[in-house]
Amino acid sequence: EIVLTQSPGTLSLSPGERATLSCRASQSVSSNHLAWYQQKPGQAPRLLIYAATSRATGIPDRFSGSGSGTDFTLTISRLEPEDFAMFYCQQYGTSPWTFGQGTKVEIK
Amino acid sequence: EEQLVQSGAEVKKPGESLKISCKGSEFSFSNYWIGWVRQMPGKGLEWMGIIWPGDSDITYSPSFQGQVTISADKSTSTAYLQWNSLKATDTAMYYCARMAGSGSYGDYWGQGSLVPVSS
């Protein structure tokens, strides 16, 4: 199965700063079938990005996804207070679908 | 708006059986893959498997094959996740999700069902 490795494990930033989260795959993700989710404590995951670069419905444009092959990035251009959370990448190009272990974005 | 509502928390003992549910509304339930995801305490997300309620076609993640049973009743727009004999290591939050496209990523999620298993 494809192993996704997210880095860093924790990102300590202030509101207004730019966040850059990485997701690296153990092999090429077919057709760039990669999604990003945000999860806050006590809540279900929320879809942010699919197909590596497409924003889900209702997601603010400060969230953007990029990358291809084995290297993908989620960027939050200017952190808002409500953005601090866990973030997970997920590949759906090769069965079984797999998630990365997550990156926590915390307030510095 | 599309919605998935899951059954409530269930406290169970090792060896007991359990079936949790996920009811969809405001979308054509039979025409979307529904997936199940495990989140153990303080840990990340793991795909367990997906089902097409229209004909109950199921794909299990290898780690969960034989450990759980996924099913669905399209007449009630409900998907199920079942255990025959729970273990303490099954303690987790379980989420269902509507899978967009050909069973790819979760675009709508249930609120989660907490399953604590303890003697």
mmCIF file of N, CA, C and O in Angstrom, chain A residues 1 33 35 37 39 42-47 49-51 57 88 90-92 95-101, chain B residues 37 39 43-47 50 59-63 95 99 102-112:
data_model
loop_
_atom_site.group_PDB
_atom_site.id
_atom_site.type_symbol
_atom_site.label_atom_id
_atom_site.label_comp_id
_atom_site.label_asym_id
_atom_site.label_seq_id
_atom_site.Cartn_x
_atom_site.Cartn_y
_atom_site.Cartn_z
ATOM 1 N N GLU A 1 0.832 -1.188 0.000
ATOM 2 C CA GLU A 1 0.000 0.000 0.000
ATOM 3 C C GLU A 1 0.875 1.250 0.000
ATOM 4 O O GLU A 1 2.054 1.193 0.356
ATOM 5 N N HIS A 33 -4.512 11.771 -7.406
ATOM 6 C CA HIS A 33 -5.713 11.567 -6.600
ATOM 7 C C HIS A 33 -5.354 11.701 -5.120
ATOM 8 O O HIS A 33 -5.179 10.717 -4.403
ATOM 9 N N ALA A 35 -6.271 14.048 -1.515
ATOM 10 C CA ALA A 35 -7.191 14.951 -0.818
ATOM 11 C C ALA A 35 -6.561 15.416 0.490
ATOM 12 O O ALA A 35 -5.676 14.755 1.042
ATOM 13 N N TYR A 37 -7.754 17.055 4.392
ATOM 14 C CA TYR A 37 -8.843 17.262 5.350
ATOM 15 C C TYR A 37 -8.330 18.072 6.543
ATOM 16 O O TYR A 37 -7.155 17.979 6.909
ATOM 17 N N GLN A 39 -9.281 18.575 10.663
ATOM 18 C CA GLN A 39 -10.051 18.025 11.769
ATOM 19 C C GLN A 39 -9.767 18.816 13.043
ATOM 20 O O GLN A 39 -8.614 18.956 13.454
ATOM 21 N N GLY A 42 -12.795 16.894 18.666
ATOM 22 C CA GLY A 42 -14.187 16.537 18.882
ATOM 23 C C GLY A 42 -15.075 16.643 17.653
ATOM 24 O O GLY A 42 -16.297 16.510 17.765
ATOM 25 N N GLN A 43 -14.489 16.881 16.490
ATOM 26 C CA GLN A 43 -15.267 17.015 15.261
ATOM 27 C C GLN A 43 -14.828 15.984 14.217
ATOM 28 O O GLN A 43 -13.723 15.450 14.270
ATOM 29 N N ALA A 44 -15.723 15.750 13.266
ATOM 30 C CA ALA A 44 -15.382 14.900 12.132
ATOM 31 C C ALA A 44 -14.432 15.638 11.185
ATOM 32 O O ALA A 44 -14.379 16.876 11.190
ATOM 33 N N PRO A 45 -13.695 14.914 10.382
ATOM 34 C CA PRO A 45 -12.866 15.573 9.362
ATOM 35 C C PRO A 45 -13.736 16.364 8.390
ATOM 36 O O PRO A 45 -14.914 16.046 8.174
ATOM 37 N N ARG A 46 -13.136 17.410 7.820
ATOM 38 C CA ARG A 46 -13.813 18.233 6.809
ATOM 39 C C ARG A 46 -12.936 18.242 5.564
ATOM 40 O O ARG A 46 -11.722 18.529 5.660
ATOM 41 N N LEU A 47 -13.524 17.959 4.416
ATOM 42 C CA LEU A 47 -12.779 17.955 3.163
ATOM 43 C C LEU A 47 -12.395 19.379 2.783
ATOM 44 O O LEU A 47 -13.239 20.276 2.745
ATOM 45 N N ILE A 49 -9.527 19.904 0.125
ATOM 46 C CA ILE A 49 -8.963 19.850 -1.220
ATOM 47 C C ILE A 49 -9.117 18.435 -1.764
ATOM 48 O O ILE A 49 -8.933 17.458 -1.022
ATOM 49 N N TYR A 50 -9.451 18.297 -3.050
ATOM 50 C CA TYR A 50 -9.445 17.008 -3.707
ATOM 51 C C TYR A 50 -8.727 17.157 -5.051
ATOM 52 O O TYR A 50 -8.505 18.279 -5.520
ATOM 53 N N ALA A 51 -8.357 16.034 -5.626
ATOM 54 C CA ALA A 51 -7.592 16.044 -6.880
ATOM 55 C C ALA A 51 -6.379 16.967 -6.789
ATOM 56 O O ALA A 51 -6.040 17.659 -7.750
ATOM 57 N N THR A 57 -16.379 22.504 -1.862
ATOM 58 C CA THR A 57 -17.426 23.506 -1.748
ATOM 59 C C THR A 57 -17.337 24.249 -0.427
ATOM 60 O O THR A 57 -17.245 23.628 0.646
ATOM 61 N N TYR A 88 -4.872 16.262 7.540
ATOM 62 C CA TYR A 88 -4.498 14.954 7.016
ATOM 63 C C TYR A 88 -4.551 14.958 5.493
ATOM 64 O O TYR A 88 -5.491 15.516 4.908
ATOM 65 N N GLN A 90 -4.771 12.301 2.119
ATOM 66 C CA GLN A 90 -5.286 10.978 1.808
ATOM 67 C C GLN A 90 -5.126 10.724 0.309
ATOM 68 O O GLN A 90 -5.471 11.584 -0.494
ATOM 69 N N GLN A 91 -4.608 9.554 -0.052
ATOM 70 C CA GLN A 91 -4.528 9.216 -1.472
ATOM 71 C C GLN A 91 -5.637 8.238 -1.822
ATOM 72 O O GLN A 91 -5.988 7.341 -1.020
ATOM 73 N N TYR A 92 -6.205 8.416 -2.999
ATOM 74 C CA TYR A 92 -7.255 7.519 -3.474
ATOM 75 C C TYR A 92 -6.961 7.073 -4.906
ATOM 76 O O TYR A 92 -7.865 6.756 -5.681
ATOM 77 N N SER A 95 -5.788 1.401 -4.419
ATOM 78 C CA SER A 95 -6.403 0.720 -3.285
ATOM 79 C C SER A 95 -5.341 -0.089 -2.527
ATOM 80 O O SER A 95 -4.484 -0.722 -3.155
ATOM 81 N N PRO A 96 -5.366 -0.092 -1.187
ATOM 82 C CA PRO A 96 -6.329 0.577 -0.317
ATOM 83 C C PRO A 96 -6.024 2.063 -0.140
ATOM 84 O O PRO A 96 -4.859 2.464 -0.151
ATOM 85 N N TRP A 97 -7.078 2.857 -0.026
ATOM 86 C CA TRP A 97 -6.871 4.289 0.249
ATOM 87 C C TRP A 97 -6.110 4.411 1.565
ATOM 88 O O TRP A 97 -6.317 3.607 2.496
ATOM 89 N N THR A 98 -5.243 5.388 1.659
ATOM 90 C CA THR A 98 -4.462 5.579 2.875
ATOM 91 C C THR A 98 -4.398 7.056 3.243
ATOM 92 O O THR A 98 -4.491 7.929 2.361
ATOM 93 N N PHE A 99 -4.227 7.296 4.549
ATOM 94 C CA PHE A 99 -4.061 8.640 5.086
ATOM 95 C C PHE A 99 -2.619 8.825 5.534
ATOM 96 O O PHE A 99 -1.945 7.854 5.924
ATOM 97 N N GLY A 100 -2.181 10.089 5.545
ATOM 98 C CA GLY A 100 -0.969 10.432 6.261
ATOM 99 C C GLY A 100 -1.235 10.466 7.753
ATOM 100 O O GLY A 100 -2.395 10.392 8.185
ATOM 101 N N GLN A 101 -0.184 10.602 8.539
ATOM 102 C CA GLN A 101 -0.329 10.557 9.998
ATOM 103 C C GLN A 101 -0.770 11.893 10.589
ATOM 104 O O GLN A 101 -1.090 11.957 11.783
ATOM 105 N N VAL B 37 -14.365 4.891 8.561
ATOM 106 C CA VAL B 37 -13.032 5.313 8.977
ATOM 107 C C VAL B 37 -12.900 5.134 10.484
ATOM 108 O O VAL B 37 -13.816 5.505 11.231
ATOM 109 N N GLN B 39 -10.764 5.987 14.008
ATOM 110 C CA GLN B 39 -9.807 6.881 14.653
ATOM 111 C C GLN B 39 -9.651 6.429 16.101
ATOM 112 O O GLN B 39 -10.530 6.660 16.931
ATOM 113 N N LYS B 43 -5.114 9.249 17.897
ATOM 114 C CA LYS B 43 -4.396 8.803 16.697
ATOM 115 C C LYS B 43 -5.023 9.352 15.416
ATOM 116 O O LYS B 43 -5.990 10.128 15.469
ATOM 117 N N GLY B 44 -4.471 8.939 14.278
ATOM 118 C CA GLY B 44 -4.922 9.429 12.989
ATOM 119 C C GLY B 44 -6.080 8.617 12.416
ATOM 120 O O GLY B 44 -6.707 7.807 13.103
ATOM 121 N N LEU B 45 -6.341 8.870 11.147
ATOM 122 C CA LEU B 45 -7.493 8.284 10.454
ATOM 123 C C LEU B 45 -7.070 7.047 9.663
ATOM 124 O O LEU B 45 -5.989 7.013 9.070
ATOM 125 N N GLU B 46 -7.953 6.043 9.636
ATOM 126 C CA GLU B 46 -7.679 4.799 8.895
ATOM 127 C C GLU B 46 -8.928 4.387 8.125
ATOM 128 O O GLU B 46 -9.999 4.229 8.740
ATOM 129 N N TRP B 47 -8.796 4.186 6.814
ATOM 130 C CA TRP B 47 -9.920 3.678 6.029
ATOM 131 C C TRP B 47 -10.142 2.212 6.362
ATOM 132 O O TRP B 47 -9.213 1.428 6.387
ATOM 133 N N ILE B 50 -15.354 0.385 2.044
ATOM 134 C CA ILE B 50 -16.403 1.159 1.399
ATOM 135 C C ILE B 50 -17.463 0.216 0.855
ATOM 136 O O ILE B 50 -17.170 -0.939 0.528
ATOM 137 N N THR B 59 -15.624 -3.180 -0.638
ATOM 138 C CA THR B 59 -14.172 -3.343 -0.649
ATOM 139 C C THR B 59 -13.650 -3.050 0.749
ATOM 140 O O THR B 59 -13.903 -1.973 1.289
ATOM 141 N N TYR B 60 -12.948 -4.014 1.335
ATOM 142 C CA TYR B 60 -12.355 -3.826 2.656
ATOM 143 C C TYR B 60 -10.882 -3.449 2.511
ATOM 144 O O TYR B 60 -10.175 -3.965 1.643
ATOM 145 N N SER B 61 -10.402 -2.585 3.391
ATOM 146 C CA SER B 61 -8.975 -2.380 3.515
ATOM 147 C C SER B 61 -8.380 -3.678 4.083
ATOM 148 O O SER B 61 -8.990 -4.292 4.972
ATOM 149 N N PRO B 62 -7.228 -4.116 3.609
ATOM 150 C CA PRO B 62 -6.663 -5.392 4.076
ATOM 151 C C PRO B 62 -6.552 -5.494 5.600
ATOM 152 O O PRO B 62 -6.750 -6.578 6.150
ATOM 153 N N SER B 63 -6.276 -4.385 6.263
ATOM 154 C CA SER B 63 -6.107 -4.422 7.721
ATOM 155 C C SER B 63 -7.403 -4.772 8.445
ATOM 156 O O SER B 63 -7.369 -5.193 9.601
ATOM 157 N N TYR B 95 -16.198 6.844 12.018
ATOM 158 C CA TYR B 95 -16.900 7.791 11.164
ATOM 159 C C TYR B 95 -17.357 7.106 9.883
ATOM 160 O O TYR B 95 -16.635 6.261 9.331
ATOM 161 N N MET B 99 -18.687 9.046 -0.137
ATOM 162 C CA MET B 99 -17.493 9.092 -0.975
ATOM 163 C C MET B 99 -17.842 9.709 -2.317
ATOM 164 O O MET B 99 -18.714 9.218 -3.029
ATOM 165 N N SER B 102 -15.884 7.910 -7.783
ATOM 166 C CA SER B 102 -15.880 6.441 -7.765
ATOM 167 C C SER B 102 -15.306 5.909 -6.460
ATOM 168 O O SER B 102 -14.360 5.115 -6.449
ATOM 169 N N GLY B 103 -15.883 6.373 -5.343
ATOM 170 C CA GLY B 103 -15.427 5.893 -4.037
ATOM 171 C C GLY B 103 -14.063 6.399 -3.668
ATOM 172 O O GLY B 103 -13.194 5.619 -3.252
ATOM 173 N N SER B 104 -13.873 7.684 -3.779
ATOM 174 C CA SER B 104 -12.543 8.254 -3.698
ATOM 175 C C SER B 104 -12.224 8.961 -2.380
ATOM 176 O O SER B 104 -11.381 8.515 -1.614
ATOM 177 N N TYR B 105 -12.877 10.065 -2.121
ATOM 178 C CA TYR B 105 -12.615 10.847 -0.914
ATOM 179 C C TYR B 105 -13.952 11.182 -0.269
ATOM 180 O O TYR B 105 -14.996 11.175 -0.925
ATOM 181 N N GLY B 106 -13.915 11.455 1.035
ATOM 182 C CA GLY B 106 -15.147 11.732 1.760
ATOM 183 C C GLY B 106 -15.540 13.180 1.679
ATOM 184 O O GLY B 106 -14.834 14.032 2.226
ATOM 185 N N ASP B 107 -16.673 13.475 1.037
ATOM 186 C CA ASP B 107 -17.084 14.868 0.928
ATOM 187 C C ASP B 107 -18.099 15.274 1.999
ATOM 188 O O ASP B 107 -18.195 16.463 2.324
ATOM 189 N N TYR B 108 -18.825 14.310 2.542
ATOM 190 C CA TYR B 108 -19.698 14.567 3.683
ATOM 191 C C TYR B 108 -19.462 13.471 4.706
ATOM 192 O O TYR B 108 -19.334 12.299 4.349
ATOM 193 N N TRP B 109 -19.414 13.896 5.985
ATOM 194 C CA TRP B 109 -19.064 12.976 7.056
ATOM 195 C C TRP B 109 -20.144 12.940 8.126
ATOM 196 O O TRP B 109 -20.787 13.958 8.402
ATOM 197 N N GLY B 110 -20.318 11.754 8.722
ATOM 198 C CA GLY B 110 -21.145 11.652 9.905
ATOM 199 C C GLY B 110 -20.431 12.258 11.096
ATOM 200 O O GLY B 110 -19.237 12.585 11.025
ATOM 201 N N GLN B 111 -21.165 12.373 12.202
ATOM 202 C CA GLN B 111 -20.611 13.034 13.391
ATOM 203 C C GLN B 111 -19.727 12.095 14.213
ATOM 204 O O GLN B 111 -19.054 12.536 15.140
ATOM 205 N N GLY B 112 -19.724 10.810 13.859
ATOM 206 C CA GLY B 112 -18.903 9.841 14.567
ATOM 207 C C GLY B 112 -19.695 9.042 15.585
ATOM 208 O O GLY B 112 -20.666 9.542 16.167
#
